[in-house]
């Protein structure tokens, strides 16, 4: 996988085309990602145990083919890998700059 949680992305197609955000969650087997605020749908929840029914807005995963990673200048770019001196680094294909990996705290 070339994208990680915390990468800034642009939605390239669909009803949220042009929207930007950070990747919140990744589903590698399904090749999908969740971007907060993008691909929002209404979910109808039935009333139960004294709680009233409601309509919730939920985020659905987007296919990875429908997003583009944004480089340091805020432009669409692709991610590649480069091996120098035995270390593997992520780079942006157009600019050749190193693509940072966001440090995200792991859940315990």
mmCIF file of C-alpha atoms in Angstrom:
data_model
loop_
_atom_site.group_PDB
_atom_site.id
_atom_site.type_symbol
_atom_site.label_atom_id
_atom_site.label_comp_id
_atom_site.label_asym_id
_atom_site.label_seq_id
_atom_site.Cartn_x
_atom_site.Cartn_y
_atom_site.Cartn_z
ATOM 1 C CA UNK A 1 0.000 0.000 0.000
ATOM 2 C CA UNK A 2 1.267 3.406 -0.922
ATOM 3 C CA UNK A 3 -1.109 5.479 1.212
ATOM 4 C CA UNK A 4 -1.170 5.693 4.985
ATOM 5 C CA UNK A 5 -3.471 7.065 7.667
ATOM 6 C CA UNK A 6 -2.908 10.821 7.890
ATOM 7 C CA UNK A 7 -2.062 11.372 4.204
ATOM 8 C CA UNK A 8 -3.755 14.416 2.683
ATOM 9 C CA UNK A 9 -5.898 13.381 -0.280
ATOM 10 C CA UNK A 10 -8.232 14.825 -2.909
ATOM 11 C CA UNK A 11 -11.449 13.077 -3.989
ATOM 12 C CA UNK A 12 -11.198 12.849 -7.799
ATOM 13 C CA UNK A 13 -14.683 11.643 -8.770
ATOM 14 C CA UNK A 14 -18.223 11.223 -7.529
ATOM 15 C CA UNK A 15 -20.497 13.662 -5.777
ATOM 16 C CA UNK A 16 -17.695 14.814 -3.439
ATOM 17 C CA UNK A 17 -15.277 15.549 -6.303
ATOM 18 C CA UNK A 18 -12.765 18.247 -5.357
ATOM 19 C CA UNK A 19 -13.066 17.690 -1.597
ATOM 20 C CA UNK A 20 -9.828 17.380 0.374
ATOM 21 C CA UNK A 21 -9.149 15.697 3.693
ATOM 22 C CA UNK A 22 -6.908 13.299 5.578
ATOM 23 C CA UNK A 23 -7.213 9.537 5.470
ATOM 24 C CA UNK A 24 -8.846 8.343 8.690
ATOM 25 C CA UNK A 25 -8.977 4.577 8.138
ATOM 26 C CA UNK A 26 -7.739 2.108 5.515
ATOM 27 C CA UNK A 27 -9.203 -1.235 4.419
ATOM 28 C CA UNK A 28 -6.307 -2.858 2.498
ATOM 29 C CA UNK A 29 -8.103 -6.043 1.430
ATOM 30 C CA UNK A 30 -10.968 -4.072 -0.093
ATOM 31 C CA UNK A 31 -8.688 -1.300 -1.441
ATOM 32 C CA UNK A 32 -10.827 1.370 0.250
ATOM 33 C CA UNK A 33 -10.202 4.352 2.535
ATOM 34 C CA UNK A 34 -12.332 6.540 4.801
ATOM 35 C CA UNK A 35 -11.962 10.315 4.464
ATOM 36 C CA UNK A 36 -13.925 12.286 7.109
ATOM 37 C CA UNK A 37 -16.723 14.325 5.565
ATOM 38 C CA UNK A 38 -16.536 12.566 2.186
ATOM 39 C CA UNK A 39 -19.020 9.970 0.908
ATOM 40 C CA UNK A 40 -21.574 10.744 3.629
ATOM 41 C CA UNK A 41 -24.829 8.773 3.658
ATOM 42 C CA UNK A 42 -27.934 8.837 5.840
ATOM 43 C CA UNK A 43 -28.555 5.799 8.015
ATOM 44 C CA UNK A 44 -32.021 5.329 9.472
ATOM 45 C CA UNK A 45 -31.915 3.880 12.998
ATOM 46 C CA UNK A 46 -35.076 2.302 14.386
ATOM 47 C CA UNK A 47 -36.272 3.191 17.886
ATOM 48 C CA UNK A 48 -35.513 0.595 20.573
ATOM 49 C CA UNK A 49 -35.413 0.288 24.362
ATOM 50 C CA UNK A 50 -36.872 3.728 24.942
ATOM 51 C CA UNK A 51 -34.443 5.484 22.609
ATOM 52 C CA UNK A 52 -36.046 7.415 19.767
ATOM 53 C CA UNK A 53 -35.321 6.589 16.148
ATOM 54 C CA UNK A 54 -33.063 8.924 14.223
ATOM 55 C CA UNK A 55 -31.351 9.578 10.936
ATOM 56 C CA UNK A 56 -27.559 9.543 11.285
ATOM 57 C CA UNK A 57 -24.980 10.721 8.808
ATOM 58 C CA UNK A 58 -22.284 8.065 8.351
ATOM 59 C CA UNK A 59 -19.120 7.961 6.257
ATOM 60 C CA UNK A 60 -18.721 5.113 3.826
ATOM 61 C CA UNK A 61 -15.359 3.982 2.493
ATOM 62 C CA UNK A 62 -14.162 5.344 -0.857
ATOM 63 C CA UNK A 63 -12.336 3.193 -3.414
ATOM 64 C CA UNK A 64 -8.634 4.061 -3.521
ATOM 65 C CA UNK A 65 -8.941 4.654 -7.269
ATOM 66 C CA UNK A 66 -11.171 7.671 -6.518
ATOM 67 C CA UNK A 67 -8.582 9.586 -4.465
ATOM 68 C CA UNK A 68 -5.294 11.324 -5.255
ATOM 69 C CA UNK A 69 -2.540 12.077 -2.747
ATOM 70 C CA UNK A 70 -1.639 15.761 -2.361
ATOM 71 C CA UNK A 71 2.024 16.764 -2.292
ATOM 72 C CA UNK A 72 3.606 19.506 -0.167
ATOM 73 C CA UNK A 73 2.371 22.183 -2.614
ATOM 74 C CA UNK A 74 -1.229 20.952 -2.465
ATOM 75 C CA UNK A 75 -1.151 19.466 -5.982
ATOM 76 C CA UNK A 76 -2.169 15.953 -7.012
ATOM 77 C CA UNK A 77 0.746 13.561 -7.116
ATOM 78 C CA UNK A 78 1.548 9.886 -7.155
ATOM 79 C CA UNK A 79 3.580 8.031 -4.541
ATOM 80 C CA UNK A 80 6.596 5.897 -5.301
ATOM 81 C CA UNK A 81 9.347 4.230 -3.330
ATOM 82 C CA UNK A 82 13.089 4.752 -3.588
ATOM 83 C CA UNK A 83 15.822 2.670 -2.002
ATOM 84 C CA UNK A 84 18.995 4.542 -1.081
ATOM 85 C CA UNK A 85 21.678 3.129 1.157
ATOM 86 C CA UNK A 86 19.469 0.251 2.257
ATOM 87 C CA UNK A 87 16.584 2.440 3.421
ATOM 88 C CA UNK A 88 13.244 2.576 1.646
ATOM 89 C CA UNK A 89 11.612 6.014 1.460
ATOM 90 C CA UNK A 90 8.313 7.224 0.028
ATOM 91 C CA UNK A 91 8.669 9.926 -2.608
ATOM 92 C CA UNK A 92 6.363 12.054 -4.728
ATOM 93 C CA UNK A 93 6.720 11.076 -8.397
ATOM 94 C CA UNK A 94 6.447 14.591 -9.896
ATOM 95 C CA UNK A 95 8.660 16.581 -7.548
ATOM 96 C CA UNK A 96 10.887 13.803 -6.240
ATOM 97 C CA UNK A 97 10.481 15.172 -2.695
ATOM 98 C CA UNK A 98 10.230 12.819 0.253
ATOM 99 C CA UNK A 99 6.613 12.067 1.191
ATOM 100 C CA UNK A 100 6.245 12.262 4.981
ATOM 101 C CA UNK A 101 4.519 9.483 6.901
ATOM 102 C CA UNK A 102 2.137 10.786 9.571
ATOM 103 C CA UNK A 103 2.825 9.556 13.084
ATOM 104 C CA UNK A 104 -0.469 8.172 14.353
ATOM 105 C CA UNK A 105 -0.876 6.799 17.864
ATOM 106 C CA UNK A 106 -1.806 3.125 17.897
ATOM 107 C CA UNK A 107 -4.858 1.972 19.799
ATOM 108 C CA UNK A 108 -4.211 -0.211 22.830
#
